[in-house]
């Protein structure tokens, strides 16, 4: 029997102290990972030019789309149900959840990797990758999908407040990739070297967090989870499969709009346009990183507060974080958006000046996204995963309907505008779902 003290550890520390500690680690990680990623993009762009950057973006987008479509990530369900097991001090239930998470990761990785490799020869030319190199690029990187156990690692490390371990590992992986990119740049190794670096990053990202999580489980005597029967796991966690599907379906819809757009640009335009669009999206991603640690740290805390019925602190936390993130994102983003043409040339070279309009529009889309950042974990913590899915479906349908008209009307700038529209609709929809739920509760 596992001792009770380690299992109750996340709830024993003051809330604000835990939030400050975890957010500081995640902010440090996101800032350094963002800087390393931006530096890697700069060296890559200057080494191989816009067209080859577009090819790498198409390969990466293809892999990520296959990963999202054919694999369910269990970390959100593990945190939600694992928090309940910790509160109840039920080690066997917790071990059962870990086994379900590992099995989900393994089966999903096998399916996603197999489908990605089998479809590569047919889909590569369709999305703008030349034959036979395009399918070969995809096949090499797709092998990393077979080794992706990161969701289980994330769930375990976050539920035990080991954000520091996860942050350090992410910084090291990003640093290693930057070193590899610099070496490829200095030795003029060509595009194959950068494709190999994509595979290296995929493998390290998929395995490092998992092995760190195993060490954490062993320290708490929770590592013997493989012997736990899955039948009991489902019985002890009613609603697990529904929550697993709903939490992932929401992410699938959102991530599809973030990845499929690159593939459509490759199919309808050219790889140079993809290169411009890719640098714009990477700038947006670095702005969004401001709020990433907030969401990642808040979800376990909000789940605990809702589980114990501390609704007053729950809503104060929602309001505080929303206002704070909005203010910071506006202060950081607007000055960058005003200087975007000069920034594009300074960072990536004169060939990338055409990317400035896309970068500017996506910057504003990032501001809207950050404004509603806390809504996702709030809805999941409240058990409103179905409402979250419905909101995302509506936003995705509108995004899809506007995508091609805006593309033909404005080119790649139109796609960026579609992202802005999606974020506005999604944020408004989430707010409406929460207000509707509270109104129903008030009536009863």
CSV table of C-alpha atoms in Angstrom, one decimal:
chain,number,residue,atom,x,y,z
A,1,UNK,CA,0.0,0.0,0.0
A,2,UNK,CA,1.4,3.4,-1.0
A,3,UNK,CA,1.8,6.0,1.8
A,4,UNK,CA,-0.9,8.6,1.9
A,5,UNK,CA,1.4,11.6,2.3
A,6,UNK,CA,2.8,11.6,-1.3
A,7,UNK,CA,-0.6,11.1,-2.8
A,8,UNK,CA,-2.1,14.2,-1.1
A,9,UNK,CA,1.0,16.4,-1.7
A,10,UNK,CA,-0.4,18.6,-4.5
A,11,UNK,CA,-3.3,19.7,-2.2
A,12,UNK,CA,-1.1,20.4,0.9
A,13,UNK,CA,0.6,23.5,-0.4
A,14,UNK,CA,-1.1,26.9,-0.5
A,15,UNK,CA,-2.8,27.6,-3.9
A,16,UNK,CA,-1.0,30.9,-4.7
A,17,UNK,CA,2.3,29.4,-3.7
A,18,UNK,CA,1.8,26.4,-6.1
A,19,UNK,CA,0.6,28.7,-8.9
A,20,UNK,CA,3.6,31.1,-8.5
A,21,UNK,CA,6.1,28.2,-8.5
A,22,UNK,CA,4.6,26.3,-11.4
A,23,UNK,CA,4.0,29.4,-13.5
A,24,UNK,CA,7.5,30.7,-13.0
A,25,UNK,CA,8.9,27.4,-14.3
A,26,UNK,CA,6.5,27.3,-17.2
A,27,UNK,CA,7.1,30.9,-18.1
A,28,UNK,CA,10.8,30.3,-18.1
A,29,UNK,CA,10.4,27.2,-20.2
A,30,UNK,CA,8.1,28.9,-22.7
A,31,UNK,CA,10.3,31.9,-23.1
A,32,UNK,CA,13.5,29.9,-23.7
A,33,UNK,CA,11.7,27.3,-25.9
A,34,UNK,CA,10.2,30.2,-27.9
A,35,UNK,CA,13.6,31.9,-28.2
A,36,UNK,CA,15.3,28.6,-29.2
A,37,UNK,CA,12.5,27.9,-31.7
A,38,UNK,CA,12.7,31.4,-33.2
A,39,UNK,CA,16.5,31.1,-33.5
A,40,UNK,CA,16.1,27.7,-35.1
A,41,UNK,CA,13.6,29.1,-37.6
A,42,UNK,CA,16.0,32.0,-38.4
A,43,UNK,CA,19.0,29.8,-39.1
A,44,UNK,CA,16.7,27.4,-41.1
A,45,UNK,CA,15.3,30.2,-43.2
A,46,UNK,CA,18.7,31.7,-44.0
A,47,UNK,CA,20.1,28.2,-44.7
A,48,UNK,CA,17.5,26.9,-47.2
A,49,UNK,CA,15.2,29.8,-48.1
A,50,UNK,CA,11.4,30.3,-48.2
A,51,UNK,CA,10.6,27.3,-50.5
A,52,UNK,CA,12.4,24.8,-48.4
A,53,UNK,CA,11.0,26.3,-45.2
A,54,UNK,CA,7.6,25.7,-46.8
A,55,UNK,CA,8.5,22.0,-47.5
A,56,UNK,CA,9.5,21.5,-43.9
A,57,UNK,CA,6.3,23.2,-42.8
A,58,UNK,CA,4.2,20.9,-45.0
A,59,UNK,CA,6.0,17.8,-43.7
A,60,UNK,CA,5.5,18.8,-40.1
A,61,UNK,CA,1.9,19.8,-40.6
A,62,UNK,CA,1.1,16.5,-42.3
A,63,UNK,CA,2.6,14.6,-39.3
A,64,UNK,CA,0.8,16.7,-36.7
A,65,UNK,CA,-2.5,16.3,-38.5
A,66,UNK,CA,-2.2,12.5,-38.7
A,67,UNK,CA,-1.2,12.5,-35.0
A,68,UNK,CA,-4.2,14.5,-34.0
A,69,UNK,CA,-6.7,12.7,-36.2
A,70,UNK,CA,-5.7,9.2,-35.2
A,71,UNK,CA,-4.5,9.4,-31.6
A,72,UNK,CA,-6.3,10.5,-28.4
A,73,UNK,CA,-4.2,12.2,-25.8
A,74,UNK,CA,-5.1,11.0,-22.3
A,75,UNK,CA,-3.4,13.6,-20.2
A,76,UNK,CA,-6.5,15.8,-19.5
A,77,UNK,CA,-8.5,12.8,-18.5
A,78,UNK,CA,-5.6,11.5,-16.3
A,79,UNK,CA,-5.4,14.8,-14.5
A,80,UNK,CA,-9.2,15.1,-14.0
A,81,UNK,CA,-9.7,11.5,-12.7
A,82,UNK,CA,-6.3,11.3,-11.1
A,83,UNK,CA,-7.1,14.4,-9.0
A,84,UNK,CA,-10.1,12.6,-7.7
A,85,UNK,CA,-8.0,9.5,-6.9
A,86,UNK,CA,-5.5,11.6,-5.0
A,87,UNK,CA,-8.2,13.3,-3.0
A,88,UNK,CA,-9.7,9.9,-2.1
A,89,UNK,CA,-6.2,8.5,-1.5
A,90,UNK,CA,-6.9,5.5,-3.7
A,91,UNK,CA,-3.5,4.3,-5.1
A,92,UNK,CA,-4.9,1.4,-7.1
A,93,UNK,CA,-7.4,3.6,-8.9
A,94,UNK,CA,-4.5,6.0,-9.7
A,95,UNK,CA,-2.4,3.1,-11.1
A,96,UNK,CA,-5.3,2.0,-13.2
A,97,UNK,CA,-5.5,5.4,-14.7
A,98,UNK,CA,-1.8,5.4,-15.6
A,99,UNK,CA,-2.1,2.1,-17.3
A,100,UNK,CA,-5.1,3.3,-19.3
A,101,UNK,CA,-3.1,6.4,-20.3
A,102,UNK,CA,-0.1,4.3,-21.5
A,103,UNK,CA,-2.3,1.9,-23.5
A,104,UNK,CA,-4.1,4.8,-25.1
A,105,UNK,CA,-0.7,6.4,-26.1
A,106,UNK,CA,0.7,3.2,-27.5
A,107,UNK,CA,-2.3,2.2,-29.5
A,108,UNK,CA,-2.8,5.8,-30.8
A,109,UNK,CA,0.9,6.2,-31.8
A,110,UNK,CA,0.8,2.9,-33.7
A,111,UNK,CA,-2.3,3.8,-35.6
A,112,UNK,CA,-1.2,7.4,-36.3
A,113,UNK,CA,2.3,6.3,-37.5
A,114,UNK,CA,1.0,3.5,-39.7
A,115,UNK,CA,-1.7,5.6,-41.4
A,116,UNK,CA,0.8,8.5,-41.9
A,117,UNK,CA,3.3,6.2,-43.7
A,118,UNK,CA,0.7,4.4,-45.8
A,119,UNK,CA,-0.9,7.5,-47.1
A,120,UNK,CA,2.3,9.5,-47.7
A,121,UNK,CA,2.9,8.4,-51.3
A,122,UNK,CA,-0.7,9.4,-52.3
A,123,UNK,CA,-1.1,12.6,-50.2
A,124,UNK,CA,2.4,14.1,-50.6
A,125,UNK,CA,1.9,15.3,-54.2
A,126,UNK,CA,-1.6,16.5,-53.4
A,127,UNK,CA,-0.4,18.9,-50.7
A,128,UNK,CA,2.4,20.3,-52.8
A,129,UNK,CA,5.3,18.1,-52.0
A,130,UNK,CA,7.2,16.9,-55.1
A,131,UNK,CA,7.8,13.2,-55.8
A,132,UNK,CA,9.5,11.0,-54.6
A,133,UNK,CA,11.2,13.2,-52.0
A,134,UNK,CA,8.0,14.4,-50.4
A,135,UNK,CA,6.8,11.0,-49.4
A,136,UNK,CA,10.3,10.1,-48.2
A,137,UNK,CA,10.5,13.2,-46.0
A,138,UNK,CA,7.1,12.3,-44.4
A,139,UNK,CA,8.0,8.6,-43.9
A,140,UNK,CA,11.2,9.4,-42.1
A,141,UNK,CA,9.6,11.8,-39.6
A,142,UNK,CA,6.5,9.6,-39.2
A,143,UNK,CA,8.5,7.0,-37.4
A,144,UNK,CA,8.6,9.3,-34.4
A,145,UNK,CA,4.9,8.8,-33.9
A,146,UNK,CA,5.5,5.2,-32.8
A,147,UNK,CA,7.4,6.5,-29.8
A,148,UNK,CA,5.1,9.2,-28.5
A,149,UNK,CA,4.3,8.7,-24.8
A,150,UNK,CA,4.5,12.3,-23.9
A,151,UNK,CA,0.8,12.7,-23.0
A,152,UNK,CA,1.1,10.2,-20.2
A,153,UNK,CA,4.3,11.9,-19.0
A,154,UNK,CA,2.6,15.3,-19.0
A,155,UNK,CA,-0.4,14.0,-17.0
A,156,UNK,CA,1.8,12.5,-14.3
A,157,UNK,CA,4.2,15.3,-14.0
A,158,UNK,CA,1.6,18.0,-13.9
A,159,UNK,CA,-0.7,16.2,-11.4
A,160,UNK,CA,2.3,16.0,-9.0
A,161,UNK,CA,3.3,19.6,-9.5
A,162,UNK,CA,6.5,18.6,-11.3
A,163,UNK,CA,6.3,21.5,-13.7
A,164,UNK,CA,9.9,22.2,-13.1
A,165,UNK,CA,11.0,18.8,-14.4
A,166,UNK,CA,8.8,19.1,-17.5
A,167,UNK,CA,10.0,22.7,-18.1
A,168,UNK,CA,13.7,21.8,-17.9
A,169,UNK,CA,13.3,18.8,-20.2
A,170,UNK,CA,11.5,21.0,-22.8
A,171,UNK,CA,14.2,23.6,-22.6
A,172,UNK,CA,16.9,21.0,-23.1
A,173,UNK,CA,15.1,19.4,-26.1
A,174,UNK,CA,14.7,22.8,-27.8
A,175,UNK,CA,18.3,23.6,-27.1
A,176,UNK,CA,19.5,20.4,-28.7
A,177,UNK,CA,17.4,21.1,-31.7
A,178,UNK,CA,18.9,24.6,-32.0
A,179,UNK,CA,22.4,23.1,-31.8
A,180,UNK,CA,21.6,20.7,-34.6
A,181,UNK,CA,20.1,23.5,-36.8
A,182,UNK,CA,23.2,25.6,-36.3
A,183,UNK,CA,25.5,22.7,-37.2
A,184,UNK,CA,23.4,22.0,-40.3
A,185,UNK,CA,23.6,25.7,-41.2
A,186,UNK,CA,27.3,26.0,-40.8
A,187,UNK,CA,28.0,22.8,-42.7
A,188,UNK,CA,25.5,23.6,-45.4
A,189,UNK,CA,24.0,20.1,-45.1
A,190,UNK,CA,20.8,20.8,-47.1
A,191,UNK,CA,17.1,20.0,-46.5
A,192,UNK,CA,17.6,16.3,-45.5
A,193,UNK,CA,19.5,17.4,-42.4
A,194,UNK,CA,16.6,19.6,-41.3
A,195,UNK,CA,14.1,16.8,-41.9
A,196,UNK,CA,16.3,14.5,-39.7
A,197,UNK,CA,16.2,17.1,-37.0
A,198,UNK,CA,12.4,17.1,-37.2
A,199,UNK,CA,12.5,13.3,-36.5
A,200,UNK,CA,15.0,13.8,-33.6
A,201,UNK,CA,12.7,16.4,-32.1
A,202,UNK,CA,9.7,14.1,-32.5
A,203,UNK,CA,11.4,11.2,-30.7
A,204,UNK,CA,12.9,13.3,-27.8
A,205,UNK,CA,9.5,15.0,-27.3
A,206,UNK,CA,7.7,11.7,-27.2
A,207,UNK,CA,9.9,9.9,-24.8
A,208,UNK,CA,11.7,12.2,-22.4
A,209,UNK,CA,8.7,13.4,-20.4
A,210,UNK,CA,7.5,9.8,-20.1
A,211,UNK,CA,10.7,8.5,-18.6
A,212,UNK,CA,10.8,11.4,-16.2
A,213,UNK,CA,7.2,10.6,-15.2
A,214,UNK,CA,8.2,6.9,-14.6
A,215,UNK,CA,10.9,8.2,-12.2
A,216,UNK,CA,8.3,10.3,-10.4
A,217,UNK,CA,5.9,7.4,-10.1
A,218,UNK,CA,8.7,5.1,-8.7
A,219,UNK,CA,9.6,7.7,-6.1
A,220,UNK,CA,6.0,7.6,-4.9
A,221,UNK,CA,5.7,3.8,-5.1
A,222,UNK,CA,3.1,4.1,-7.9
A,223,UNK,CA,5.1,2.6,-10.7
A,224,UNK,CA,3.7,-0.9,-10.6
A,225,UNK,CA,0.7,0.0,-12.8
A,226,UNK,CA,1.0,-2.6,-15.6
A,227,UNK,CA,-0.5,-5.3,-13.5
A,228,UNK,CA,-3.7,-3.3,-12.9
A,229,UNK,CA,-6.8,-4.7,-14.8
A,230,UNK,CA,-8.3,-2.3,-17.3
A,231,UNK,CA,-11.8,-3.6,-16.7
A,232,UNK,CA,-11.7,-2.3,-13.1
A,233,UNK,CA,-10.2,0.9,-14.3
A,234,UNK,CA,-13.2,1.7,-16.5
A,235,UNK,CA,-15.6,0.6,-13.6
A,236,UNK,CA,-13.8,2.9,-11.1
A,237,UNK,CA,-13.8,5.9,-13.5
A,238,UNK,CA,-17.3,6.2,-15.0
A,239,UNK,CA,-17.4,8.7,-17.8
A,240,UNK,CA,-13.7,8.3,-18.6
A,241,UNK,CA,-14.1,7.4,-22.2
A,242,UNK,CA,-16.6,10.1,-22.8
A,243,UNK,CA,-14.4,12.7,-21.2
A,244,UNK,CA,-11.4,11.3,-23.1
A,245,UNK,CA,-13.2,11.7,-26.4
A,246,UNK,CA,-14.7,15.1,-25.8
A,247,UNK,CA,-11.5,16.7,-24.5
A,248,UNK,CA,-9.6,15.3,-27.5
A,249,UNK,CA,-12.3,16.1,-30.1
A,250,UNK,CA,-12.2,19.7,-29.0
A,251,UNK,CA,-8.4,19.7,-29.5
A,252,UNK,CA,-8.7,17.8,-32.8
A,253,UNK,CA,-11.0,20.5,-34.2
A,254,UNK,CA,-8.8,23.3,-33.0
A,255,UNK,CA,-5.5,21.8,-34.1
A,256,UNK,CA,-7.0,20.8,-37.4
A,257,UNK,CA,-7.6,24.4,-38.2
A,258,UNK,CA,-4.0,25.1,-37.1
A,259,UNK,CA,-2.5,22.4,-39.3
A,260,UNK,CA,-4.8,21.7,-42.2
A,261,UNK,CA,-4.5,25.3,-43.4
A,262,UNK,CA,-0.8,24.8,-44.2
A,263,UNK,CA,-1.7,21.7,-46.2
A,264,UNK,CA,-4.4,23.6,-48.1
A,265,UNK,CA,-2.0,26.4,-48.9
A,266,UNK,CA,0.5,23.9,-50.2
A,267,UNK,CA,-2.2,22.3,-52.4
A,268,UNK,CA,-3.6,25.5,-53.8
A,269,UNK,CA,-0.6,27.9,-53.9
A,270,UNK,CA,3.1,27.1,-53.7
A,271,UNK,CA,5.8,26.2,-51.2
A,272,UNK,CA,7.1,29.8,-51.1
A,273,UNK,CA,3.7,31.0,-49.9
A,274,UNK,CA,3.7,28.2,-47.4
A,275,UNK,CA,7.1,29.5,-46.2
A,276,UNK,CA,5.7,33.0,-45.7
A,277,UNK,CA,2.7,31.6,-43.9
A,278,UNK,CA,4.9,29.4,-41.7
A,279,UNK,CA,7.0,32.2,-40.4
A,280,UNK,CA,3.8,34.2,-39.7
A,281,UNK,CA,2.4,31.3,-37.7
A,282,UNK,CA,5.6,30.8,-35.8
A,283,UNK,CA,5.5,34.5,-34.7
A,284,UNK,CA,1.9,34.0,-33.6
A,285,UNK,CA,2.9,30.8,-31.7
A,286,UNK,CA,5.5,32.7,-29.8
A,287,UNK,CA,3.0,35.3,-28.7
A,288,UNK,CA,0.6,32.5,-27.6
A,289,UNK,CA,3.4,31.0,-25.5
A,290,UNK,CA,2.8,33.9,-23.1
A,291,UNK,CA,-0.4,32.2,-22.0
A,292,UNK,CA,0.6,28.6,-22.5
A,293,UNK,CA,2.0,28.2,-18.9
A,294,UNK,CA,-1.1,29.8,-17.5
A,295,UNK,CA,-3.4,27.2,-19.0
A,296,UNK,CA,-1.2,24.3,-18.2
A,297,UNK,CA,-0.8,25.3,-14.6
A,298,UNK,CA,-4.4,26.3,-14.1
A,299,UNK,CA,-6.1,23.2,-15.3
A,300,UNK,CA,-5.0,20.9,-12.3
A,301,UNK,CA,-5.7,23.7,-9.8
A,302,UNK,CA,-9.1,24.5,-11.2
A,303,UNK,CA,-10.0,20.8,-11.4
A,304,UNK,CA,-9.2,20.5,-7.7
A,305,UNK,CA,-11.1,23.6,-6.7
A,306,UNK,CA,-14.2,22.4,-8.6
A,307,UNK,CA,-13.9,18.9,-7.2
A,308,UNK,CA,-14.0,20.1,-3.6
A,309,UNK,CA,-16.7,22.6,-4.3
A,310,UNK,CA,-14.7,25.8,-3.7
A,311,UNK,CA,-16.6,27.8,-6.3
A,312,UNK,CA,-15.8,31.2,-4.9
A,313,UNK,CA,-12.0,30.8,-5.3
A,314,UNK,CA,-12.7,29.1,-8.7
A,315,UNK,CA,-14.4,32.1,-10.2
A,316,UNK,CA,-12.0,34.6,-8.6
A,317,UNK,CA,-9.2,32.7,-10.3
A,318,UNK,CA,-11.0,32.8,-13.6
A,319,UNK,CA,-11.5,36.5,-13.5
A,320,UNK,CA,-8.0,37.3,-12.2
A,321,UNK,CA,-6.2,35.3,-14.9
A,322,UNK,CA,-8.4,36.5,-17.8
A,323,UNK,CA,-7.8,40.2,-17.0
A,324,UNK,CA,-4.0,39.6,-16.4
A,325,UNK,CA,-3.4,37.6,-19.5
A,326,UNK,CA,-5.4,40.1,-21.7
A,327,UNK,CA,-3.4,43.0,-20.4
A,328,UNK,CA,0.0,41.4,-20.8
A,329,UNK,CA,-0.8,40.0,-24.3
A,330,UNK,CA,-1.9,43.4,-25.6
A,331,UNK,CA,1.2,45.2,-24.2
A,332,UNK,CA,3.5,42.7,-25.8
A,333,UNK,CA,1.8,42.1,-29.1
A,334,UNK,CA,0.8,45.5,-30.4
A,335,UNK,CA,4.3,47.0,-30.6
A,336,UNK,CA,5.5,43.9,-32.4
A,337,UNK,CA,2.6,44.1,-34.9
A,338,UNK,CA,3.4,47.7,-35.7
A,339,UNK,CA,7.0,46.8,-36.6
A,340,UNK,CA,6.3,43.6,-38.4
A,341,UNK,CA,7.8,44.4,-41.8
A,342,UNK,CA,11.1,45.5,-40.4
A,343,UNK,CA,11.0,42.5,-38.0
A,344,UNK,CA,10.4,40.0,-40.9
A,345,UNK,CA,13.4,41.4,-42.8
A,346,UNK,CA,15.6,41.6,-39.8
A,347,UNK,CA,15.0,38.1,-38.6
A,348,UNK,CA,14.6,36.0,-41.8
A,349,UNK,CA,16.1,38.1,-44.6
A,350,UNK,CA,14.8,40.3,-47.4
A,351,UNK,CA,13.2,37.3,-49.1
A,352,UNK,CA,10.6,37.2,-46.3
A,353,UNK,CA,9.3,40.8,-46.5
A,354,UNK,CA,6.2,39.4,-48.1
A,355,UNK,CA,5.4,37.5,-44.9
A,356,UNK,CA,4.8,40.8,-42.9
A,357,UNK,CA,1.0,41.2,-43.6
A,358,UNK,CA,0.3,37.6,-42.6
A,359,UNK,CA,2.4,38.0,-39.4
A,360,UNK,CA,0.5,41.1,-38.4
A,361,UNK,CA,-3.0,39.5,-38.8
A,362,UNK,CA,-2.0,36.4,-37.0
A,363,UNK,CA,-0.6,38.6,-34.2
A,364,UNK,CA,-4.1,40.0,-33.6
A,365,UNK,CA,-5.5,36.5,-33.7
A,366,UNK,CA,-3.1,35.6,-31.0
A,367,UNK,CA,-4.3,38.4,-28.8
A,368,UNK,CA,-7.9,37.2,-29.0
A,369,UNK,CA,-6.8,33.6,-28.3
A,370,UNK,CA,-4.9,34.7,-25.2
A,371,UNK,CA,-8.0,36.7,-24.0
A,372,UNK,CA,-10.0,33.5,-23.8
A,373,UNK,CA,-7.2,31.2,-22.6
A,374,UNK,CA,-8.7,30.4,-19.2
A,375,UNK,CA,-12.1,29.3,-20.8
A,376,UNK,CA,-10.9,25.9,-21.9
A,377,UNK,CA,-9.7,24.6,-18.5
A,378,UNK,CA,-12.7,26.3,-16.8
A,379,UNK,CA,-15.2,24.4,-19.0
A,380,UNK,CA,-13.3,21.1,-18.6
A,381,UNK,CA,-13.0,21.5,-14.8
A,382,UNK,CA,-16.8,22.2,-14.6
A,383,UNK,CA,-17.6,19.0,-16.5
A,384,UNK,CA,-18.9,21.1,-19.5
A,385,UNK,CA,-16.7,19.2,-22.0
A,386,UNK,CA,-19.8,18.6,-24.3
A,387,UNK,CA,-20.4,22.4,-24.4
A,388,UNK,CA,-16.8,23.0,-25.2
A,389,UNK,CA,-17.0,20.5,-28.1
A,390,UNK,CA,-20.2,22.2,-29.4
A,391,UNK,CA,-18.6,25.6,-29.3
A,392,UNK,CA,-15.5,24.4,-31.1
A,393,UNK,CA,-17.6,22.7,-33.8
A,394,UNK,CA,-19.5,25.9,-34.5
A,395,UNK,CA,-16.3,27.9,-34.7
A,396,UNK,CA,-14.7,25.2,-36.9
A,397,UNK,CA,-17.7,25.2,-39.3
A,398,UNK,CA,-17.5,28.9,-39.7
A,399,UNK,CA,-13.7,28.8,-40.1
A,400,UNK,CA,-14.1,26.1,-42.8
A,401,UNK,CA,-16.9,28.0,-44.6
A,402,UNK,CA,-14.9,31.2,-44.7
A,403,UNK,CA,-11.5,29.6,-45.5
A,404,UNK,CA,-11.6,29.2,-49.3
A,405,UNK,CA,-13.5,32.5,-50.0
A,406,UNK,CA,-11.0,34.4,-47.9
A,407,UNK,CA,-8.1,32.5,-49.5
A,408,UNK,CA,-9.2,33.4,-53.1
A,409,UNK,CA,-10.1,37.0,-52.1
A,410,UNK,CA,-6.9,37.9,-50.1
A,411,UNK,CA,-4.5,35.0,-50.6
A,412,UNK,CA,-2.5,33.8,-47.5
A,413,UNK,CA,-3.6,37.0,-45.7
A,414,UNK,CA,-7.2,35.7,-46.0
A,415,UNK,CA,-6.3,32.5,-44.2
A,416,UNK,CA,-4.8,34.5,-41.4
A,417,UNK,CA,-8.1,36.5,-41.2
A,418,UNK,CA,-10.0,33.2,-40.9
A,419,UNK,CA,-7.9,32.3,-37.8
A,420,UNK,CA,-8.8,35.6,-36.3
A,421,UNK,CA,-12.5,34.9,-37.0
A,422,UNK,CA,-12.3,31.5,-35.4
A,423,UNK,CA,-10.7,32.8,-32.2
A,424,UNK,CA,-13.4,35.5,-31.8
A,425,UNK,CA,-16.3,33.0,-32.3
A,426,UNK,CA,-14.8,30.4,-30.0
A,427,UNK,CA,-14.2,32.9,-27.2
A,428,UNK,CA,-17.7,34.3,-27.4
A,429,UNK,CA,-19.2,30.8,-27.6
A,430,UNK,CA,-17.3,29.6,-24.5
A,431,UNK,CA,-18.4,32.7,-22.5
A,432,UNK,CA,-22.0,32.0,-23.6
A,433,UNK,CA,-21.8,28.3,-22.5
A,434,UNK,CA,-20.5,29.3,-19.0
A,435,UNK,CA,-23.2,32.0,-18.6
A,436,UNK,CA,-25.9,29.5,-19.7
A,437,UNK,CA,-24.7,26.9,-17.2
A,438,UNK,CA,-24.7,29.4,-14.3
A,439,UNK,CA,-28.2,30.7,-15.3
A,440,UNK,CA,-29.5,27.1,-15.1
A,441,UNK,CA,-27.9,26.5,-11.8
A,442,UNK,CA,-29.4,29.7,-10.4
A,443,UNK,CA,-32.9,28.7,-11.5
A,444,UNK,CA,-32.6,25.4,-9.7
